[in-house]
């Protein structure tokens, strides 16, 4: 599969000289070798490495057929999970689906990612009004937020549908053998999927954790997984010049050592907001140890240019910025012409919104770079499952 | 009106000694005097100071009656604005209304805060399907994002309803006399409200900019404005001990001088997320000049404890944290008892979710404080218009 994401770090060349980057060449080669031999620290949790290939046809088709059955019963899937068990699915759904619930075939509503009576009381009204099913995601089944939320939602379902029908509407995603949720799933005969033991929560989007709710929402998970596989060659070369994931990691490392403690992931697409949130937990959970690690923050442009644009351009110089842009939207809306040009915007007539957005991106990149912020860009080909799969694997 | 917000900075006492704080006492008194005499720098834009009092009964009732008329025509208000013309209304709506559109009497959909064809193409489908009205907010009428978006949406309305009926469904909020949008509103006979000239965009939530969409959504704007008035005494005392807004400002100042470049506003309530976003633009637009200024970031707990909890507890010590908690939710959901206690959570049986959330807050405060993060807390009495009005004025 051709690359559908492109990491452009040329603007960093003024700041990170080739020598400095090449000094990492050997560490990258060593790291890649350690990853392949699985003999470095944390080697119990390297399942993500060949994950896309491990998602064999049988697993994918079992997820798809369960999703199909649940879709026949329910309009809404209440998806209960927190952290990595929440953000991956949400990122994929917001990236792929229309902007408003009205235009979605099925709705996935997230719960258990916070502790709040008002939110649950509101959710209860939807459970009374619509046909619902539940996907509860927890390795152990004892994490507080999803645990207590599942108790509440399970009770609602048992009251609404009776114990047997409720059980037919509950899908558990949990440890393959042990833990409270696995035991309960056996006892109550819930449909169940495995969370592979060698994969940390923050990498779990391409396991049943992410794939089941995403399939329920109507997204093609075969293509998503194929996209991730397609990114493996991009991200496993031992030469830093050919491995853009390694180059991104090296650039971050160099910039952090120079006192750039904040990384802003700046999206130019509303559909990328939750990909940013997913990235935030990926980065935050992986770093932030021993009083070190980059503080990850997501800004949505151009919206946030009207809030933090001032700061980015002229604030404390402890920040670097990674832009994420989309090269092709699905639709093209253009600026209409009005004879009465009182707003003076006729000079933009018939211009596609995307070319205006692209100019905003280019102007911002230049202005922030001129203001002393090191910048680079990840460009995505389109809003497709394949591209998103590649992006997940790249990060 | 009794205070409905309480700023608790006692945990900072270990780190900011009384002497240090009191050194600011004179600056606070001077600043308060300058504000009262309106003779400091930026004195053209001090309209926010007595804004709640300037919102006289006639203005409020004119906003209310226009909102009532528009509600009779439309189910959805497309609210076009960016930055301060967007975030204030959104913050109030998400704070006050139920969590899901299904449960809201009327919907306000925001547009013009970004440049994106796919979002607009989705919005077009809603415009075709529902009865809609538009509120376009722009001081000049020539800002690119809202300007081009208003052109598109206006065209849709004119095609759907004809020019005359479309005009009856458009409300403009703009400069009292000049500018493209004021001219257009006159020509097309749009209903129109004034943006006071002495109030910057980031303070405009309590002007018609925020009040009209909020009134359309069904929120009581009389109470909101009364809340803001109620906060004036809290925030205008010249003694630092009696003025919690000044104390918050002084604490931020001291912490920033000590190298704390990031302020995290940590909410423990999903309904506070957009209040956080509003605060972010208030802070970001006000600071971030001459390579100085705090980087404002919003985290939603407990969600983000599963992403940035690790970093907050043990990352780079360049951060301080302001918690925002809610003392009373509207509803009380409790943890149900299950005879089969396989998840081991029966020890929480019949506990309200809020007492579990409160424990999470207390534990987090302690852990982050122990980890070297300076912490303080803003406590809100409830999810009411009065409390929200006080909070807006406090910030």
Coordinates of C-alpha atoms in Angstrom, one line a residue, chain A residues 15-178:
Chain A
X15 CA 17.3 24.3 13.6
X16 CA 18.4 20.6 13.7
X17 CA 21.5 20.2 11.6
X18 CA 22.1 16.9 9.8
X19 CA 25.1 16.0 12.1
X20 CA 22.9 16.3 15.2
X21 CA 20.2 14.1 13.7
X22 CA 22.7 11.6 12.3
X23 CA 24.1 11.2 15.8
X24 CA 20.9 9.3 16.5
X25 CA 21.3 7.1 13.5
X26 CA 22.9 4.4 15.5
X27 CA 20.4 4.6 18.4
X28 CA 17.6 4.2 15.9
X29 CA 19.2 1.2 14.4
X30 CA 19.8 -0.3 17.8
X31 CA 16.2 0.5 18.9
X32 CA 14.8 -1.1 15.8
X33 CA 16.9 -4.2 16.4
X34 CA 15.9 -4.4 20.0
X35 CA 12.3 -4.1 18.9
X36 CA 12.7 -6.9 16.4
X37 CA 14.5 -9.2 18.9
X38 CA 12.1 -8.1 21.7
X39 CA 15.0 -8.0 24.2
X40 CA 14.8 -4.3 25.4
X41 CA 13.1 -2.9 28.5
X42 CA 9.3 -3.2 28.4
X43 CA 9.6 -6.2 26.1
X44 CA 6.5 -7.8 27.6
X45 CA 4.4 -5.1 26.0
X46 CA 5.6 -5.2 22.4
X47 CA 2.4 -6.8 21.0
X48 CA 1.6 -3.5 19.1
X49 CA 4.6 -4.1 16.9
X50 CA 3.2 -6.7 14.6
X51 CA -0.4 -6.2 15.8
X52 CA -1.9 -5.3 12.4
X53 CA -0.7 -8.7 11.1
X54 CA -2.0 -10.6 14.1
X55 CA -5.5 -9.3 13.4
X56 CA -6.2 -12.3 11.3
X57 CA -9.2 -12.8 9.1
X58 CA -11.0 -15.0 11.6
X59 CA -10.8 -12.3 14.4
X60 CA -11.9 -9.5 12.1
X61 CA -14.8 -11.5 10.8
X62 CA -15.9 -12.5 14.3
X63 CA -15.9 -8.8 15.4
X64 CA -17.8 -7.9 12.2
X65 CA -20.5 -10.5 12.7
X66 CA -21.1 -9.7 16.4
X67 CA -21.3 -6.0 15.4
X68 CA -23.8 -6.9 12.7
X69 CA -26.0 -8.8 15.3
X70 CA -25.8 -6.0 17.8
X71 CA -26.7 -3.4 15.1
X72 CA -29.9 -5.3 14.4
X73 CA -30.9 -5.0 18.0
X74 CA -29.7 -1.5 18.9
X75 CA -29.5 2.1 17.7
X76 CA -27.1 3.2 20.3
X77 CA -24.1 1.4 21.7
X78 CA -23.1 2.6 25.1
X79 CA -19.3 2.1 25.1
X80 CA -17.9 1.9 28.6
X81 CA -14.1 2.4 29.0
X82 CA -11.5 4.9 30.0
X83 CA -8.1 6.1 28.8
X84 CA -6.8 3.9 25.9
X85 CA -10.0 1.9 26.1
X86 CA -12.0 5.0 25.2
X87 CA -10.0 7.4 23.1
X88 CA -9.0 5.1 20.2
X89 CA -12.6 4.3 19.2
X90 CA -13.7 7.8 19.7
X91 CA -10.9 9.1 17.5
X92 CA -11.8 6.7 14.7
X93 CA -15.5 7.5 14.9
X94 CA -15.0 11.3 14.9
X95 CA -12.5 11.0 12.1
X96 CA -14.6 8.9 9.8
X97 CA -18.3 9.7 10.5
X98 CA -20.4 12.8 9.7
X99 CA -20.2 15.7 12.1
X100 CA -23.7 15.3 13.6
X101 CA -25.5 12.4 15.2
X102 CA -28.5 13.0 13.0
X103 CA -26.5 11.9 10.0
X104 CA -25.0 8.8 11.5
X105 CA -26.6 5.4 11.0
X106 CA -25.8 4.3 14.5
X107 CA -24.6 6.2 17.6
X108 CA -21.8 5.2 19.9
X109 CA -22.1 7.1 23.3
X110 CA -19.1 6.9 25.6
X111 CA -19.5 6.5 29.3
X112 CA -17.3 5.4 32.3
X113 CA -14.6 7.8 31.3
X114 CA -15.7 10.2 34.0
X115 CA -17.7 10.1 37.3
X116 CA -20.8 12.2 37.0
X117 CA -24.4 11.8 38.0
X118 CA -25.8 14.4 35.7
X119 CA -24.3 12.8 32.6
X120 CA -25.6 9.4 33.6
X121 CA -29.1 10.8 34.4
X122 CA -29.1 12.2 30.9
X123 CA -27.9 8.9 29.4
X124 CA -30.7 7.1 31.3
X125 CA -33.3 9.1 29.3
X126 CA -31.7 7.9 26.0
X127 CA -31.7 4.3 27.3
X128 CA -35.4 4.7 28.0
X129 CA -36.1 6.2 24.6
X130 CA -34.0 4.1 22.2
X131 CA -32.9 0.5 21.6
X132 CA -29.5 0.2 23.2
X133 CA -26.6 -2.3 23.6
X134 CA -23.5 -2.1 25.7
X135 CA -19.8 -2.7 25.2
X136 CA -17.9 -2.8 28.4
X137 CA -14.1 -2.6 28.1
X138 CA -11.7 -3.3 31.0
X139 CA -8.7 -5.6 31.3
X140 CA -9.5 -6.4 34.9
X141 CA -13.1 -5.3 35.3
X142 CA -12.3 -3.5 38.5
X143 CA -11.1 -0.1 37.4
X144 CA -13.4 2.3 39.3
X145 CA -14.9 4.6 36.6
X146 CA -15.9 1.9 34.1
X147 CA -16.6 -0.6 36.9
X148 CA -19.3 1.5 38.7
X149 CA -20.7 2.9 35.4
X150 CA -21.2 -0.7 34.0
X151 CA -23.0 -1.6 37.2
X152 CA -25.4 1.3 36.7
X153 CA -26.0 0.7 33.0
X154 CA -26.3 -3.1 33.4
X155 CA -29.0 -2.5 35.9
X156 CA -30.9 -0.3 33.5
X157 CA -30.7 -2.9 30.8
X158 CA -31.8 -5.7 33.1
X159 CA -34.8 -3.6 34.2
X160 CA -35.7 -2.6 30.6
X161 CA -35.2 -5.9 28.9
X162 CA -35.0 -8.6 31.6
X163 CA -31.9 -10.4 32.5
X164 CA -31.6 -12.7 29.5
X165 CA -32.2 -10.2 26.8
X166 CA -29.9 -7.7 28.6
X167 CA -27.1 -10.3 28.5
X168 CA -27.7 -10.7 24.7
X169 CA -27.1 -6.9 24.4
X170 CA -23.8 -6.8 26.4
X171 CA -20.4 -7.4 24.8
X172 CA -17.4 -7.6 27.1
X173 CA -13.9 -6.8 25.9
X174 CA -11.4 -8.0 28.6
X175 CA -8.5 -10.3 29.6
X176 CA -8.6 -13.6 27.7
X177 CA -8.9 -15.7 30.8
X178 CA -8.7 -13.9 34.2

